[in-house]
Amino acid sequence: MSASKENNLVQAYIELNKFCQSGDYEKALKATGKILQIAPNEQKAFHCKVVCFIQLHNFKEALAILCNPKNAAHAADLHFEKAYAQYRLNCPKDALQTVDNAPELTSALKELRAQILYRLEQYQDCYNLYRDLVKNTTDEYEDERKANMAAVVANLAAVNPSTDLPQFDETTYELAYNTGSTLAMRGKHNEALPVLKRAEQACSESVLEDGGTEEEAKEEVAIIRVQQAYCLQMMGKEKEAASIYQNVLKDKPADQALVAIASNNLVVINRDGNVFDSRKRMKAATADGLEHKLNSRQRSAITYNQAILAIYSNQPDFCKQCCVKLVREYPGQESRAALVEACSLAKEGKSSQAVALLLKHGGNLTFAAVQVLLSQGDRKGAVKLLEESEFKYRPGVIGLLCTLLSADGELEKASKLFHDVYEHYKDDKEVSITINYNSQSFLLIL
């Protein structure tokens, strides 16, 4: 390299360092271009170029130059940058593969891997990784890691409320919020509320102490207040919950996911009482871009509520679309989708189709099919379904069958039913005594 080129290269690096120090990444990016024009093999400049794109939130361009075959040698060791760009471009599976293909899992890659696992809803693996990070890392980000770990625990509680999970000291408002969320997910709403109140107060004080405004404090505590409203709603205090949701939404929070959750929960409170308002709320709960900001549990609930709202709005075709989406995108939702679609069919007067759909799925949906038949006054059809079902000898079903048979004047058939039940349970002493007692009571009434 000539002396003049070498001098230009040094000057370009001085400029690059100055712009990076001042956080002017637009100019820093131009400086990397100058360096690579002078010396295309400068690995450090290439790395800086990628970092500049990331700092400027131009993740597509960062990933493009990392994946360009011409840059293979320069990009070979930039596993973190590539995985981070993929993660920010909502490609968490690709990001995880990039991290796992790295020859060494550095601390930075571990932190990123934990975030990716959280996005992929692999909560147990995510928790295990955060537990390792919290235990073996000491730096200024300790509280942040613990808060992230507590958020993972809250989601584990949502998936399995009875699972054994760790507890956290409420040393920060983030930890207090996630502790309250965990209690809420476990169904302990009374216990969660005071914890969330403390989190709200601590959060507001923290923002104000850092020089923030009242408006900024209100924005920051919005997510905590929505969680409080959820607890109140689950406790049956719907007016208080609705008031909080409405006040939060009135402030027009920037968090799109928060708006979606509050709007969805207001739809639940409205039921069929204010369909116009519910449709407006549902529009906010299903806005574009939310698929990457809500977890599958939340998205599934919103789709389910969309289907219910479609029934109230007399939109059977849209209800069916929502049910199809529920089955296609959220495994394990087949029965719920069938139940909602059957309700829509029954409302249209298509009772036979509703019953056929419910019986196709069987199980507890048999009872829904019975209900549809009874709503149409078809007692004989309902009796036939119950008599042929796997639930025929359950005490509650026996009582219902007797009521229906008696209503049709088939008292002998009802009496024979008790005899059949007795024969079915005669080897079970405890159940036989109960059935015998019920049989005597029934005959006495007759």
Coordinates of C-alpha atoms in Angstrom, one line a residue:
M1 CA 0.0 0.0 0.0
S2 CA 1.4 3.4 -0.9
A3 CA 2.2 6.0 1.7
S4 CA -0.7 8.3 0.6
K5 CA -3.2 5.4 0.8
E6 CA -1.9 4.4 4.2
N7 CA -2.3 8.0 5.4
N8 CA -5.8 8.2 4.0
L9 CA -6.6 4.9 5.8
V10 CA -5.4 6.2 9.1
Q11 CA -7.4 9.5 8.7
A12 CA -10.5 7.5 7.8
Y13 CA -10.1 5.3 11.0
I14 CA -9.6 8.5 13.1
E15 CA -12.9 9.8 11.6
L16 CA -14.6 6.5 12.2
N17 CA -13.5 6.5 15.8
K18 CA -14.7 10.1 16.4
F19 CA -18.2 9.4 14.9
C20 CA -18.6 6.2 16.9
Q21 CA -17.6 8.0 20.1
S22 CA -20.2 10.7 19.4
G23 CA -22.9 8.2 18.4
D24 CA -23.2 9.6 14.9
Y25 CA -23.6 6.3 13.1
E26 CA -24.7 7.8 9.8
K27 CA -21.3 9.5 9.4
A28 CA -19.6 6.4 10.9
L29 CA -21.2 4.3 8.2
K30 CA -19.8 6.6 5.5
A31 CA -16.4 6.4 7.2
T32 CA -16.5 2.6 7.0
G33 CA -17.3 2.9 3.3
K34 CA -14.2 5.1 2.8
I35 CA -12.0 2.6 4.6
L36 CA -13.3 -0.4 2.6
Q37 CA -12.8 1.5 -0.6
I38 CA -9.2 2.1 0.3
A39 CA -8.6 -1.4 1.8
P40 CA -11.4 -3.9 1.0
N41 CA -9.9 -6.5 3.3
E42 CA -10.2 -4.5 6.5
Q43 CA -12.1 -6.8 8.8
K44 CA -12.4 -4.2 11.5
A45 CA -14.1 -1.7 9.2
F46 CA -16.5 -4.4 7.9
H47 CA -17.4 -5.2 11.5
C48 CA -18.0 -1.5 12.2
K49 CA -20.2 -1.2 9.1
V50 CA -22.4 -4.0 10.3
V51 CA -22.6 -2.5 13.8
C52 CA -23.5 0.9 12.3
F53 CA -26.4 -0.6 10.3
I54 CA -27.6 -2.3 13.6
Q55 CA -27.4 0.9 15.5
L56 CA -29.4 2.7 12.8
H57 CA -32.0 -0.1 13.1
N58 CA -31.3 -1.1 9.4
F59 CA -31.3 -4.8 10.2
K60 CA -32.2 -5.9 6.7
E61 CA -29.0 -4.2 5.3
A62 CA -26.9 -5.6 8.2
L63 CA -28.1 -9.1 7.4
A64 CA -27.8 -8.6 3.7
I65 CA -24.0 -7.8 3.9
L66 CA -23.4 -10.6 6.4
C67 CA -25.1 -13.1 4.1
N68 CA -23.4 -11.9 0.9
P69 CA -21.1 -14.7 -0.3
K70 CA -18.5 -12.0 -1.2
N71 CA -18.2 -11.1 2.5
A72 CA -18.0 -14.7 3.8
A73 CA -14.5 -14.3 5.2
H74 CA -15.3 -11.0 6.9
A75 CA -18.6 -12.3 8.3
A76 CA -17.3 -15.7 9.4
D77 CA -17.0 -14.7 13.1
L78 CA -19.9 -12.3 13.4
H79 CA -22.3 -14.8 14.8
F80 CA -23.8 -12.4 17.4
E81 CA -24.4 -9.6 14.9
K82 CA -26.1 -12.0 12.4
A83 CA -28.3 -13.6 15.1
Y84 CA -29.2 -10.2 16.5
A85 CA -30.3 -8.9 13.1
Q86 CA -32.3 -12.1 12.5
Y87 CA -34.0 -11.7 15.9
R88 CA -34.9 -8.1 15.2
L89 CA -36.3 -9.0 11.8
N90 CA -38.7 -11.4 13.6
C91 CA -36.9 -14.6 12.4
P92 CA -36.2 -16.1 15.9
K93 CA -35.8 -19.7 14.6
D94 CA -33.1 -18.6 12.2
A95 CA -31.5 -16.5 15.0
L96 CA -31.4 -19.6 17.3
Q97 CA -29.8 -21.7 14.6
T98 CA -27.1 -19.0 14.0
V99 CA -26.4 -18.9 17.8
D100 CA -26.3 -22.7 18.1
N101 CA -23.9 -22.9 15.1
A102 CA -21.4 -20.6 16.7
P103 CA -18.2 -22.4 17.8
E104 CA -18.4 -20.9 21.3
L105 CA -21.4 -19.7 23.3
T106 CA -20.0 -16.4 24.6
S107 CA -21.8 -14.5 27.3
A108 CA -23.3 -12.1 24.7
L109 CA -24.6 -15.1 22.7
K110 CA -26.0 -16.6 25.9
E111 CA -27.9 -13.4 26.7
L112 CA -29.2 -13.2 23.1
R113 CA -30.1 -16.9 23.1
A114 CA -32.3 -16.3 26.3
Q115 CA -34.2 -13.6 24.5
I116 CA -34.7 -15.7 21.4
L117 CA -36.0 -18.7 23.5
Y118 CA -38.4 -16.3 25.2
R119 CA -39.7 -15.1 21.8
L120 CA -40.1 -18.7 20.7
E121 CA -42.0 -19.4 24.0
Q122 CA -39.6 -22.1 25.0
Y123 CA -39.9 -20.9 28.6
Q124 CA -38.4 -23.8 30.4
D125 CA -35.2 -23.7 28.4
C126 CA -35.2 -19.9 28.7
Y127 CA -35.6 -20.1 32.5
N128 CA -32.7 -22.6 32.7
L129 CA -30.4 -20.3 30.7
Y130 CA -31.3 -17.2 32.7
R131 CA -30.8 -19.1 36.0
D132 CA -27.3 -19.9 34.8
L133 CA -26.6 -16.3 33.7
V134 CA -27.9 -14.9 37.0
K135 CA -25.8 -17.4 39.0
N136 CA -22.5 -16.9 37.0
T137 CA -22.5 -13.3 35.9
T138 CA -21.8 -10.2 38.0
D139 CA -22.1 -6.8 36.3
E140 CA -24.4 -3.8 36.2
Y141 CA -27.1 -5.7 34.4
E142 CA -27.9 -8.1 37.3
D143 CA -31.3 -6.5 38.1
E144 CA -32.3 -6.6 34.4
R145 CA -31.5 -10.3 34.2
K146 CA -33.5 -11.1 37.3
A147 CA -36.4 -9.1 35.9
N148 CA -36.2 -11.0 32.6
M149 CA -36.0 -14.3 34.6
A150 CA -39.1 -13.3 36.6
A151 CA -41.0 -12.6 33.4
V152 CA -40.1 -16.1 32.2
V153 CA -41.4 -17.5 35.5
A154 CA -44.7 -15.6 35.0
N155 CA -45.1 -17.2 31.6
L156 CA -44.3 -20.7 33.1
A157 CA -47.0 -20.0 35.6
A158 CA -49.5 -19.2 32.8
V159 CA -48.7 -22.4 31.0
N160 CA -48.8 -24.5 34.2
P161 CA -50.2 -22.7 37.3
S162 CA -49.4 -25.6 39.7
T163 CA -45.7 -26.0 38.7
D164 CA -43.1 -25.3 41.4
L165 CA -41.4 -21.9 40.6
P166 CA -38.9 -19.7 42.4
Q167 CA -39.9 -16.4 44.1
F168 CA -38.1 -13.1 43.8
D169 CA -37.4 -10.2 46.2
E170 CA -39.2 -7.0 45.1
T171 CA -35.9 -5.0 44.9
T172 CA -37.0 -3.2 41.7
Y173 CA -40.4 -2.3 40.3
E174 CA -39.8 -4.7 37.3
L175 CA -39.3 -7.6 39.8
A176 CA -42.4 -6.6 41.7
Y177 CA -44.4 -6.4 38.5
N178 CA -43.3 -9.8 37.4
T179 CA -43.9 -11.3 40.8
G180 CA -47.4 -9.9 40.8
S181 CA -47.9 -11.3 37.3
T182 CA -46.8 -14.7 38.4
L183 CA -49.4 -14.6 41.3
A184 CA -52.1 -13.6 38.8
M185 CA -51.2 -16.4 36.4
R186 CA -51.5 -18.8 39.3
G187 CA -55.0 -17.5 40.0
K188 CA -54.0 -15.7 43.2
H189 CA -55.5 -12.4 42.2
N190 CA -56.1 -11.1 45.7
E191 CA -52.4 -11.6 46.5
A192 CA -51.3 -10.2 43.2
L193 CA -53.1 -6.8 43.5
P194 CA -51.1 -5.3 46.5
V195 CA -47.8 -6.5 44.8
L196 CA -48.8 -4.8 41.6
K197 CA -49.8 -1.6 43.5
R198 CA -46.4 -1.5 45.0
A199 CA -44.8 -2.0 41.6
E200 CA -46.9 0.9 40.2
Q201 CA -45.8 3.3 43.0
A202 CA -42.1 2.3 42.7
C203 CA -42.2 2.6 38.9
S204 CA -43.8 6.1 39.1
E205 CA -41.3 7.3 41.7
S206 CA -38.4 5.9 39.7
V207 CA -39.4 7.8 36.5
L208 CA -39.9 11.0 38.4
E209 CA -36.6 10.7 40.3
D210 CA -34.8 10.2 37.0
G211 CA -36.2 13.6 35.8
G212 CA -39.2 12.2 33.9
T213 CA -42.5 14.0 33.6
E214 CA -45.9 12.9 35.0
E215 CA -46.9 11.9 31.5
E216 CA -43.9 9.7 31.1
A217 CA -44.6 8.1 34.5
K218 CA -48.1 7.4 33.5
E219 CA -46.9 5.8 30.3
E220 CA -44.5 3.6 32.2
V221 CA -47.0 2.3 34.7
A222 CA -49.7 1.6 32.1
I223 CA -48.7 -2.1 31.8
I224 CA -48.8 -2.5 35.5
R225 CA -52.3 -0.9 35.7
V226 CA -53.6 -3.2 33.0
Q227 CA -52.4 -6.2 35.0
Q228 CA -54.2 -4.8 38.0
A229 CA -57.4 -4.5 35.9
Y230 CA -57.0 -8.1 34.8
C231 CA -56.9 -9.2 38.4
L232 CA -60.0 -7.2 39.3
Q233 CA -61.8 -8.6 36.2
M234 CA -60.9 -12.2 37.3
M235 CA -62.3 -11.4 40.8
G236 CA -65.6 -10.3 39.3
K237 CA -65.0 -6.6 39.8
E238 CA -65.7 -5.7 36.2
K239 CA -66.7 -2.1 36.6
E240 CA -63.4 -1.3 38.3
A241 CA -61.5 -3.2 35.7
A242 CA -63.2 -1.5 32.8
S243 CA -62.5 1.9 34.3
I244 CA -58.8 1.2 34.5
Y245 CA -58.7 -0.2 30.9
Q246 CA -60.6 2.8 29.6
N247 CA -58.3 5.3 31.4
V248 CA -55.2 3.6 30.1
L249 CA -56.5 3.6 26.6
K250 CA -57.6 7.2 26.9
D251 CA -53.9 8.2 27.4
K252 CA -53.1 6.6 24.0
P253 CA -50.1 4.4 25.1
A254 CA -47.4 3.8 22.5
D255 CA -47.2 0.1 23.4
Q256 CA -49.3 -1.6 20.7
A257 CA -49.4 -4.9 22.6
L258 CA -50.7 -3.2 25.7
V259 CA -53.5 -1.5 23.7
A260 CA -54.5 -4.9 22.2
I261 CA -54.7 -6.6 25.6
A262 CA -56.7 -3.8 27.2
S263 CA -59.0 -3.6 24.2
N264 CA -59.5 -7.4 24.1
N265 CA -60.4 -7.5 27.8
L266 CA -62.9 -4.7 27.4
V267 CA -64.6 -6.9 24.7
V268 CA -64.9 -9.7 27.3
I269 CA -66.5 -7.3 29.8
N270 CA -68.9 -6.0 27.1
R271 CA -70.1 -9.5 26.1
D272 CA -73.1 -8.9 23.9
G273 CA -74.1 -5.6 25.6
N274 CA -72.2 -3.1 23.5
V275 CA -71.4 -4.7 20.2
F276 CA -70.5 -1.4 18.5
D277 CA -67.9 -0.6 21.1
S278 CA -66.6 -4.2 21.1
R279 CA -66.0 -4.1 17.3
K280 CA -64.0 -0.9 17.7
R281 CA -62.0 -2.5 20.5
M282 CA -61.4 -5.6 18.5
K283 CA -60.0 -3.6 15.6
A284 CA -57.3 -2.3 18.0
A285 CA -56.7 -5.8 19.3
T286 CA -56.1 -7.2 15.8
A287 CA -54.0 -4.4 14.3
D288 CA -51.2 -5.2 11.9
G289 CA -47.8 -6.1 13.5
L290 CA -49.2 -7.6 16.7
E291 CA -48.3 -11.1 15.7
H292 CA -44.7 -10.4 16.8
K293 CA -45.6 -8.5 20.0
L294 CA -48.1 -10.9 21.6
N295 CA -47.4 -14.5 22.6
S296 CA -49.5 -17.4 21.1
R297 CA -51.7 -17.6 24.3
Q298 CA -52.7 -14.0 23.9
R299 CA -53.2 -14.2 20.1
S300 CA -55.3 -17.3 20.5
A301 CA -57.5 -15.6 23.1
I302 CA -58.0 -12.7 20.8
T303 CA -58.9 -14.9 17.8
Y304 CA -61.4 -16.8 20.0
N305 CA -63.0 -13.6 21.1
Q306 CA -63.2 -12.4 17.5
A307 CA -65.2 -15.5 16.7
I308 CA -67.5 -14.9 19.7
L309 CA -68.0 -11.3 18.7
A310 CA -68.8 -12.4 15.1
I311 CA -71.7 -14.4 16.5
Y312 CA -73.0 -11.3 18.4
S313 CA -72.5 -9.2 15.2
N314 CA -74.4 -11.7 13.0
Q315 CA -71.3 -12.5 10.9
P316 CA -71.4 -16.3 10.6
D317 CA -68.9 -16.4 7.7
F318 CA -66.4 -14.4 9.6
C319 CA -67.0 -16.5 12.7
K320 CA -66.1 -19.6 10.6
Q321 CA -63.0 -17.9 9.3
C322 CA -61.9 -17.2 12.9
C323 CA -62.6 -20.8 13.9
V324 CA -60.5 -22.1 11.0
K325 CA -57.7 -19.8 12.0
L326 CA -57.9 -20.9 15.6
V327 CA -57.4 -24.6 14.6
R328 CA -54.8 -23.8 12.0
E329 CA -52.5 -21.6 14.0
Y330 CA -53.0 -22.7 17.6
P331 CA -52.7 -26.5 18.4
G332 CA -55.1 -27.9 20.9
Q333 CA -57.9 -25.4 20.1
E334 CA -60.0 -27.8 18.0
S335 CA -62.8 -28.3 20.6
R336 CA -63.1 -24.6 21.5
A337 CA -63.3 -23.7 17.8
A338 CA -65.9 -26.4 17.1
L339 CA -68.0 -25.2 20.1
V340 CA -68.0 -21.6 18.8
E341 CA -68.8 -22.5 15.2
A342 CA -71.6 -24.8 16.5
C343 CA -73.1 -21.8 18.4
S344 CA -73.0 -19.7 15.3
L345 CA -74.7 -22.5 13.3
A346 CA -77.4 -22.9 15.9
K347 CA -78.0 -19.2 15.9
E348 CA -78.5 -19.4 12.1
G349 CA -81.1 -22.1 12.7
K350 CA -78.8 -24.8 11.3
S351 CA -79.2 -27.0 14.4
S352 CA -78.6 -30.3 12.6
Q353 CA -75.2 -29.0 11.3
A354 CA -74.3 -27.8 14.7
V355 CA -75.1 -31.1 16.3
A356 CA -73.1 -33.0 13.6
L357 CA -70.1 -30.8 14.2
L358 CA -70.2 -31.2 17.9
L359 CA -70.6 -35.0 17.7
K360 CA -67.7 -35.1 15.2
H361 CA -65.4 -33.9 18.0
G362 CA -67.2 -35.9 20.7
G363 CA -66.1 -35.9 24.3
N364 CA -67.6 -33.1 26.5
L365 CA -69.0 -31.5 23.3
T366 CA -71.6 -34.2 23.4
F367 CA -73.3 -32.2 26.2
A368 CA -73.3 -29.1 23.9
A369 CA -75.0 -31.2 21.2
V370 CA -77.6 -32.2 23.8
Q371 CA -78.1 -28.6 24.7
V372 CA -78.7 -27.6 21.0
L373 CA -81.3 -30.4 20.7
L374 CA -83.1 -29.3 23.8
S375 CA -83.1 -25.7 22.7
Q376 CA -85.0 -27.0 19.6
G377 CA -87.4 -29.0 21.9
D378 CA -86.1 -32.3 20.7
R379 CA -86.1 -34.2 24.0
K380 CA -86.1 -37.6 22.3
G381 CA -83.0 -36.8 20.3
A382 CA -81.3 -35.5 23.4
V383 CA -82.2 -38.7 25.3
K384 CA -80.9 -40.8 22.5
L385 CA -77.5 -38.9 22.5
L386 CA -77.1 -39.3 26.2
E387 CA -78.0 -43.0 26.2
E388 CA -75.5 -43.7 23.5
S389 CA -72.7 -41.5 25.0
E390 CA -69.8 -42.6 27.1
F391 CA -71.2 -40.5 30.0
K392 CA -74.5 -42.4 30.3
Y393 CA -73.7 -43.6 33.9
R394 CA -72.4 -40.4 35.3
P395 CA -74.7 -39.2 38.2
G396 CA -75.4 -35.8 36.6
V397 CA -76.3 -37.5 33.3
I398 CA -78.5 -40.0 35.1
G399 CA -80.4 -37.1 36.7
L400 CA -80.9 -35.3 33.4
L401 CA -82.1 -38.5 31.6
C402 CA -84.6 -39.1 34.4
T403 CA -85.9 -35.6 34.1
L404 CA -86.3 -35.8 30.3
L405 CA -87.9 -39.3 30.4
S406 CA -90.3 -38.1 33.1
A407 CA -91.2 -35.0 31.1
D408 CA -92.2 -37.4 28.2
G409 CA -94.1 -39.6 30.6
E410 CA -91.7 -42.6 30.2
L411 CA -91.6 -43.4 33.9
E412 CA -91.0 -47.1 33.3
K413 CA -88.0 -46.4 31.2
A414 CA -86.7 -44.0 33.8
S415 CA -87.1 -46.7 36.5
K416 CA -85.3 -49.2 34.3
L417 CA -82.4 -46.7 33.9
F418 CA -81.8 -46.8 37.7
H419 CA -81.7 -50.6 37.6
D420 CA -79.2 -50.5 34.8
V421 CA -77.1 -48.0 36.7
Y422 CA -77.2 -50.2 39.8
E423 CA -76.0 -53.2 37.7
H424 CA -73.2 -51.0 36.2
Y425 CA -71.9 -49.9 39.6
K426 CA -72.8 -52.9 41.8
D427 CA -69.2 -53.9 42.4
D428 CA -68.4 -50.4 43.6
K429 CA -69.7 -50.3 47.1
E430 CA -69.5 -46.6 47.6
V431 CA -71.2 -45.7 44.3
S432 CA -73.8 -48.4 44.7
I433 CA -75.0 -47.0 48.0
T434 CA -75.4 -43.6 46.4
I435 CA -77.2 -44.9 43.4
N436 CA -79.5 -47.0 45.6
Y437 CA -80.3 -44.0 47.7
N438 CA -81.1 -41.9 44.6
S439 CA -83.2 -44.8 43.3
Q440 CA -85.3 -44.9 46.4
S441 CA -85.7 -41.1 46.4
F442 CA -86.8 -41.2 42.8
L443 CA -89.4 -43.9 43.3
L444 CA -90.7 -42.1 46.4
I445 CA -91.3 -38.9 44.3
L446 CA -93.2 -41.0 41.7

